[in-house]
């Protein structure tokens, strides 16, 4: 009986293992059909450096010669320029049979020579049609015909947990295949405002950059671009640019060799639960306007700081990171309807979209401290002062209160600092210290406060909650 029981258990385990094995994906057909469209990209960049030639005009003396020390001591060294070649490797993929290839800008940037190698070992010198640093997309062209090309998919149909495959040249190992799953979608990364990244756990390493990310149908859904790493190697966090973003960029590069993006001239921040409560919104959503550029499209249209942009051109703004992408994809000169939340209700404003300059910079100056004596500390620990006319002119604002001093309390814990300028409290602009303290006194303990704070050249909302230790 014991033997029969064991056999039953083993048979059961074997059945489970077989079922699990059958469920594992098979990537062989995908690789066979799509691998030929993936290319290896190598670049050469000539760089100059200075090198010391110790004994100009002296005979070629080996270091072990007794006279070497004599020449080293008594003949002055001479610094001469020397050129050397810097080489790098990356990946790409063919998007048209006549030789257009997509890759990353950082793969080919500053290259003097770009070579594309196909899986059949043919090599071509590539020409750069155009490159866009903001999305890290570059378009190359090789002179060839009848090339294998990829099929483009829809990254919007990707599901978190879905299997995906990368093909590329990590560390120069051509046509290496790695697989994993989609970890998340629509990721925003620091300094990357125009790309809703696809996050995966596919093994991506140096040399994979610019290569394709395939879904299980064999369609390209992204371009592998970045990894998160503390060591320089793969740590399970890889990021790909959605192929629809890349296609829009490549179409513009083919048409004009450059990329044109829209702008409306606002600085925004994310809406938190606390901010939503203080603004009277049922749930967090939209992009909170922290500051409006003077004489920019938004200011001319009537958009104000403290507005919450809920929709742009009919598209819902779920998170603040949605807005730069949607605005950037809007053709400059277009008149667009913008839905904003202001003072407890929605309104629609028509904005004429402008174009982002080639090298847009934001600059600002902090105002000087006020000359008048500050008031006493208020219930959140701030000593405020009204701005002078000179400070208002310098900061290009009409009203606001300068934080002269502070004591430990709610405001200090929230991150307010001396020198900050408070522009509003709970979406209501402030002109005098008395007005601010009156508004503050009406807020009940346990409620959230949203202060619009100007610091240097930027403005941001800072939230805090009144607790039992704050005086009424």
XYZ file of C-alpha atoms in Angstrom:
472
model
C 0.000 0.000 0.000
C 2.795 2.364 0.887
C 4.435 1.826 -2.507
C 1.183 2.513 -4.333
C 0.634 5.705 -2.356
C 4.103 6.987 -3.205
C 3.586 6.214 -6.882
C 0.347 8.169 -6.879
C 2.050 11.175 -5.341
C 4.959 11.007 -7.798
C 2.576 10.659 -10.711
C 0.642 13.674 -9.480
C 3.766 15.792 -9.147
C 4.899 14.686 -12.580
C 1.567 15.771 -14.055
C 1.814 19.204 -12.428
C 5.397 19.645 -13.652
C 4.375 18.658 -17.180
C 1.504 21.151 -17.145
C 3.810 23.915 -15.974
C 6.363 23.022 -18.673
C 3.700 23.207 -21.365
C 2.716 26.690 -20.199
C 6.201 28.169 -20.626
C 6.480 30.272 -23.819
C 8.529 29.235 -26.815
C 10.410 32.119 -28.440
C 12.107 30.173 -31.224
C 9.628 31.026 -33.983
C 9.675 34.726 -33.044
C 13.481 34.869 -33.131
C 13.702 33.016 -36.455
C 11.230 35.369 -38.138
C 12.289 38.700 -36.608
C 15.974 38.265 -35.752
C 17.206 39.148 -39.250
C 15.779 42.672 -38.944
C 17.902 43.414 -35.866
C 21.279 45.005 -36.573
C 24.542 45.648 -34.781
C 25.686 49.277 -34.760
C 29.322 50.222 -34.210
C 30.618 53.782 -34.125
C 34.003 55.445 -34.338
C 34.697 58.861 -32.880
C 38.031 60.630 -33.317
C 39.097 62.437 -30.176
C 42.119 64.587 -29.374
C 44.221 64.603 -26.256
C 47.560 66.023 -25.153
C 50.475 63.743 -24.444
C 53.947 64.401 -23.042
C 56.826 63.531 -25.343
C 59.676 63.568 -22.877
C 62.690 64.153 -25.132
C 61.923 66.048 -28.364
C 64.843 65.867 -30.772
C 66.605 63.221 -28.701
C 67.536 59.797 -30.044
C 65.120 56.956 -29.437
C 66.553 55.728 -26.142
C 65.139 52.713 -24.292
C 64.279 53.198 -20.639
C 66.930 50.753 -19.455
C 69.723 52.694 -21.216
C 72.030 54.636 -18.818
C 71.567 57.807 -20.897
C 67.759 57.671 -20.478
C 67.930 59.240 -17.002
C 70.237 61.998 -18.344
C 67.793 63.032 -21.062
C 64.832 62.721 -18.646
C 66.437 65.181 -16.227
C 67.987 67.781 -18.491
C 65.839 67.929 -21.635
C 62.518 69.774 -21.188
C 59.371 67.779 -21.879
C 57.119 68.809 -24.738
C 53.330 68.438 -24.843
C 51.977 67.508 -28.257
C 48.439 66.784 -29.447
C 47.557 63.183 -30.172
C 44.451 61.782 -31.824
C 42.880 58.479 -30.919
C 39.752 56.611 -31.922
C 36.922 55.911 -29.481
C 34.679 53.002 -30.416
C 31.267 51.974 -29.093
C 28.629 49.373 -29.820
C 24.852 49.381 -29.835
C 21.826 47.874 -31.514
C 19.080 48.916 -33.903
C 16.380 47.478 -36.157
C 15.240 47.927 -39.723
C 11.836 49.574 -40.156
C 11.707 49.707 -43.977
C 13.012 47.472 -46.757
C 14.948 50.382 -48.286
C 17.222 50.789 -45.255
C 15.730 53.050 -42.578
C 16.901 51.980 -39.112
C 15.809 53.062 -35.633
C 18.196 53.238 -32.683
C 18.975 55.438 -29.667
C 20.495 58.887 -29.982
C 23.080 58.086 -27.312
C 24.313 55.150 -29.431
C 25.375 57.316 -32.397
C 25.842 60.763 -30.844
C 29.104 62.520 -31.845
C 30.130 59.579 -34.043
C 32.366 60.289 -37.031
C 31.636 56.934 -38.599
C 28.668 54.566 -38.152
C 28.721 50.982 -39.387
C 25.646 48.758 -39.510
C 26.169 44.990 -39.610
C 23.350 42.633 -40.588
C 22.900 39.040 -39.452
C 24.114 37.824 -42.885
C 27.451 39.569 -42.110
C 26.974 42.365 -44.653
C 28.198 45.749 -43.453
C 27.029 49.215 -44.504
C 28.130 52.746 -43.752
C 25.105 54.530 -42.213
C 23.955 58.116 -42.587
C 22.183 59.954 -39.749
C 18.834 61.271 -40.995
C 18.100 62.939 -37.669
C 18.246 62.497 -33.913
C 16.145 63.691 -30.995
C 17.812 63.936 -27.594
C 14.594 64.505 -25.654
C 13.251 61.057 -26.540
C 16.634 59.427 -27.289
C 15.459 58.391 -30.771
C 17.744 58.427 -33.827
C 16.996 57.498 -37.435
C 19.704 56.047 -39.701
C 19.728 55.164 -43.410
C 21.810 52.606 -45.279
C 21.895 52.201 -49.058
C 20.290 48.821 -49.577
C 17.071 47.273 -50.863
C 14.912 44.264 -50.092
C 15.961 44.213 -46.455
C 14.052 42.287 -43.775
C 12.014 44.642 -41.600
C 10.154 44.438 -38.328
C 6.408 44.553 -37.847
C 5.273 47.321 -35.526
C 2.753 46.601 -32.787
C 0.586 48.685 -30.483
C 2.245 49.311 -27.093
C -1.098 50.534 -25.727
C -2.356 46.939 -25.913
C 0.505 45.616 -23.803
C -0.538 44.219 -20.435
C 1.516 44.207 -17.275
C 2.742 40.644 -16.754
C 2.861 39.899 -20.488
C 5.943 38.174 -21.922
C 8.299 40.293 -24.044
C 11.583 39.558 -25.838
C 14.656 41.704 -26.542
C 17.205 41.081 -29.294
C 20.420 43.062 -29.366
C 24.196 43.086 -28.971
C 25.035 43.246 -25.256
C 28.787 43.755 -24.828
C 29.108 43.174 -28.586
C 27.574 39.674 -28.609
C 25.470 40.002 -31.773
C 21.831 38.909 -31.837
C 21.571 37.882 -28.217
C 18.034 37.015 -27.135
C 16.665 37.728 -23.649
C 13.114 37.510 -22.334
C 11.009 38.678 -19.410
C 7.710 40.311 -18.593
C 6.255 43.797 -18.671
C 6.734 45.110 -15.132
C 4.852 48.407 -15.536
C 3.666 50.876 -18.154
C 3.748 54.648 -18.458
C 6.776 55.073 -16.210
C 8.109 58.612 -15.825
C 11.845 58.932 -15.287
C 13.750 61.994 -14.044
C 14.494 64.477 -16.843
C 12.432 62.402 -19.288
C 9.215 64.361 -19.813
C 8.210 63.117 -23.242
C 8.394 59.331 -22.924
C 5.949 57.026 -21.068
C 8.470 54.210 -20.600
C 7.651 50.519 -20.642
C 9.354 48.895 -17.652
C 10.413 45.262 -18.004
C 12.610 42.726 -16.235
C 14.216 41.667 -19.532
C 18.019 41.417 -19.200
C 19.384 44.555 -20.862
C 23.083 45.439 -20.783
C 25.459 47.891 -22.519
C 25.150 47.208 -26.246
C 21.419 46.401 -26.071
C 20.582 50.110 -26.387
C 18.564 50.851 -29.517
C 17.431 47.262 -29.988
C 13.793 46.169 -30.316
C 11.415 44.893 -27.651
C 8.969 42.354 -29.121
C 5.615 41.090 -27.909
C 4.710 37.436 -28.320
C 3.170 38.131 -31.744
C 6.597 39.126 -33.009
C 5.672 42.810 -33.178
C 8.003 45.571 -32.014
C 6.420 47.425 -29.109
C 9.420 49.364 -27.839
C 13.072 50.373 -28.129
C 15.310 49.302 -25.264
C 16.886 52.472 -23.962
C 17.814 52.549 -20.275
C 18.435 50.428 -17.220
C 18.347 51.235 -13.535
C 21.571 50.004 -12.007
C 23.901 50.670 -9.105
C 26.676 48.633 -10.683
C 26.453 49.484 -14.397
C 25.061 46.037 -15.163
C 21.575 44.553 -15.294
C 19.610 44.597 -12.019
C 16.118 43.663 -13.201
C 14.878 47.155 -14.128
C 14.884 47.939 -17.851
C 13.062 50.698 -19.703
C 11.905 50.814 -23.310
C 10.569 53.697 -25.403
C 7.097 52.821 -26.789
C 7.256 52.255 -30.535
C 4.406 54.699 -31.245
C 6.500 57.495 -29.713
C 9.474 56.436 -31.833
C 7.373 56.241 -34.996
C 6.073 59.790 -34.526
C 9.644 61.023 -34.051
C 10.970 59.113 -37.070
C 8.181 60.449 -39.306
C 9.149 64.008 -38.384
C 12.846 63.273 -38.902
C 12.160 61.862 -42.384
C 9.976 64.833 -43.287
C 12.164 67.667 -41.971
C 15.222 66.266 -40.212
C 14.079 67.722 -36.893
C 11.348 67.339 -34.293
C 8.814 70.053 -33.532
C 7.072 70.066 -30.125
C 4.327 72.120 -28.588
C 4.484 74.081 -25.347
C 2.097 76.272 -23.359
C 4.461 77.772 -20.769
C 3.448 76.279 -17.419
C 5.304 74.625 -14.564
C 3.340 71.733 -13.124
C 3.415 69.257 -10.261
C 1.621 66.069 -9.317
C -1.738 66.185 -7.552
C -1.579 64.306 -4.257
C -4.490 63.166 -2.127
C -3.837 66.043 0.280
C -3.721 68.627 -2.515
C -6.896 67.244 -4.094
C -8.681 67.605 -0.757
C -7.528 71.200 -0.313
C -8.629 72.066 -3.868
C -12.034 70.463 -3.465
C -11.444 67.639 -5.940
C -13.093 64.286 -5.282
C -9.903 62.376 -6.149
C -6.308 63.140 -7.186
C -5.925 63.727 -10.910
C -4.800 66.238 -13.477
C -1.734 68.473 -13.515
C -1.468 71.238 -10.941
C -0.171 74.511 -12.381
C 2.498 75.758 -9.973
C 3.605 78.716 -12.113
C 2.752 80.324 -15.436
C 5.411 81.764 -17.720
C 5.077 85.498 -18.200
C 3.719 86.345 -21.683
C 3.565 82.634 -22.523
C 0.658 80.907 -24.309
C -1.010 79.826 -21.050
C -0.898 83.289 -19.469
C -2.226 84.906 -22.657
C -5.096 82.420 -22.689
C -5.996 83.054 -19.040
C -4.588 79.958 -17.310
C -3.473 80.810 -13.781
C -1.227 79.330 -11.128
C -3.326 77.086 -8.854
C -5.415 75.862 -11.812
C -5.622 72.092 -12.202
C -5.514 70.992 -15.854
C -7.938 68.074 -16.202
C -8.112 67.726 -19.983
C -6.004 68.926 -22.908
C -7.443 68.761 -26.417
C -10.051 66.294 -25.203
C -7.454 63.966 -23.648
C -7.779 63.271 -19.927
C -4.759 64.159 -17.799
C -4.614 61.276 -15.317
C -1.224 62.227 -13.856
C 0.913 65.329 -14.250
C 3.410 63.430 -16.435
C 0.688 63.016 -19.085
C 0.586 66.750 -19.826
C 4.128 67.332 -21.222
C 3.749 64.345 -23.544
C 0.344 65.394 -24.843
C 1.304 69.050 -25.239
C 4.633 68.098 -26.815
C 2.851 65.969 -29.414
C 0.535 68.868 -30.356
C 1.430 70.775 -33.500
C 2.658 74.315 -32.723
C 0.120 76.918 -33.777
C -2.847 74.701 -32.938
C -5.751 76.161 -30.939
C -6.599 73.684 -28.215
C -9.394 73.516 -25.642
C -8.071 73.062 -22.101
C -10.338 72.062 -19.211
C -9.191 73.382 -15.834
C -10.448 73.171 -12.261
C -10.555 76.575 -10.581
C -12.221 77.642 -7.335
C -14.400 74.556 -7.071
C -15.639 74.280 -10.646
C -14.451 73.427 -14.150
C -14.014 75.864 -16.995
C -12.718 75.587 -20.556
C -9.989 77.815 -21.955
C -8.671 77.985 -25.527
C -4.863 78.023 -25.755
C -2.727 78.583 -28.841
C 0.152 76.128 -28.608
C 3.658 77.525 -29.103
C 6.830 75.656 -30.131
C 9.569 74.547 -27.744
C 12.784 76.424 -28.561
C 15.809 74.369 -29.508
C 17.469 74.990 -26.142
C 14.860 76.071 -23.630
C 16.151 77.172 -20.227
C 14.307 78.276 -17.131
C 15.992 80.870 -14.970
C 14.924 82.887 -11.978
C 16.206 84.908 -9.094
C 15.271 84.827 -5.437
C 14.128 88.042 -3.840
C 16.002 89.790 -1.088
C 14.798 89.674 2.467
C 12.334 92.351 3.496
C 13.408 95.387 5.453
C 10.373 95.602 7.698
C 10.243 93.809 11.041
C 8.503 90.440 10.715
C 5.281 89.618 12.453
C 5.120 87.133 15.317
C 5.062 83.411 14.563
C 1.692 82.130 13.368
C 0.041 78.833 14.233
C 2.203 76.821 11.787
C 5.455 78.430 12.985
C 6.073 81.097 10.343
C 7.050 84.747 10.727
C 5.899 86.442 7.522
C 6.428 89.809 5.912
C 4.880 91.580 2.968
C 7.040 92.023 -0.124
C 8.437 95.395 -1.085
C 7.735 96.879 -4.518
C 11.313 96.114 -5.539
C 10.981 92.466 -4.565
C 7.700 92.093 -6.459
C 9.323 93.569 -9.550
C 12.365 91.347 -9.219
C 10.272 88.198 -8.803
C 7.740 89.313 -11.448
C 4.783 88.699 -9.140
C 1.971 90.953 -7.916
C 1.568 89.657 -4.370
C 3.068 87.258 -1.879
C 4.457 86.963 1.626
C 8.119 86.456 2.473
C 9.065 83.848 5.089
C 11.403 85.908 7.290
C 11.871 83.379 10.087
C 10.399 80.173 11.426
C 10.296 77.980 14.466
C 9.838 74.188 14.767
C 6.301 73.295 13.760
C 4.031 72.183 10.948
C 5.594 74.389 8.277
C 9.190 73.415 9.041
C 8.297 69.723 8.975
C 6.656 70.198 5.565
C 9.821 71.762 4.137
C 9.112 75.508 4.199
C 12.343 77.528 4.498
C 13.241 81.151 5.315
C 13.416 83.087 2.060
C 10.452 81.270 0.518
C 7.627 83.407 -0.820
C 4.086 82.177 -0.097
C 1.759 83.039 -2.982
C -1.457 81.380 -1.838
C -3.087 79.249 0.835
C -5.633 76.631 -0.223
C -5.868 78.140 -3.687
C -6.513 81.684 -2.409
C -3.925 84.338 -3.216
C -2.515 86.300 -0.280
C -1.557 89.970 -0.137
C -1.124 90.724 3.559
C 0.058 88.897 6.664
C -3.271 89.674 8.347
C -5.197 88.087 5.488
C -2.996 84.971 5.590
C -3.421 84.513 9.336
C -7.178 85.011 9.082
C -7.427 82.317 6.389
C -5.160 80.062 8.422
C -7.297 80.560 11.543
C -10.397 79.282 9.760
C -8.839 75.901 8.975
C -9.779 73.133 11.388
C -7.286 70.792 13.004
C -6.743 67.617 11.008
C -7.395 69.374 7.697
C -4.834 69.679 4.896
C -3.322 73.020 3.877
C -1.823 73.635 0.430
C 0.641 76.518 0.225
C 1.884 77.715 -3.178
C 5.516 78.569 -2.505
C 7.961 80.434 -4.722
C 11.564 79.373 -4.207
C 14.203 80.790 -6.525
C 12.847 80.657 -10.060
C 10.244 77.970 -9.450
C 6.930 77.634 -7.647
C 5.510 74.488 -6.088
C 2.643 73.457 -3.846
C 3.592 72.177 -0.398
C 0.977 70.399 1.675
C 0.764 70.010 5.451
C -1.827 68.930 7.987
C -2.764 70.924 11.075
C -2.367 68.807 14.188
C -3.377 69.168 17.816
C -0.187 71.050 18.681
C -0.981 73.910 16.287
C -2.662 76.806 18.095
C -5.961 78.197 16.879
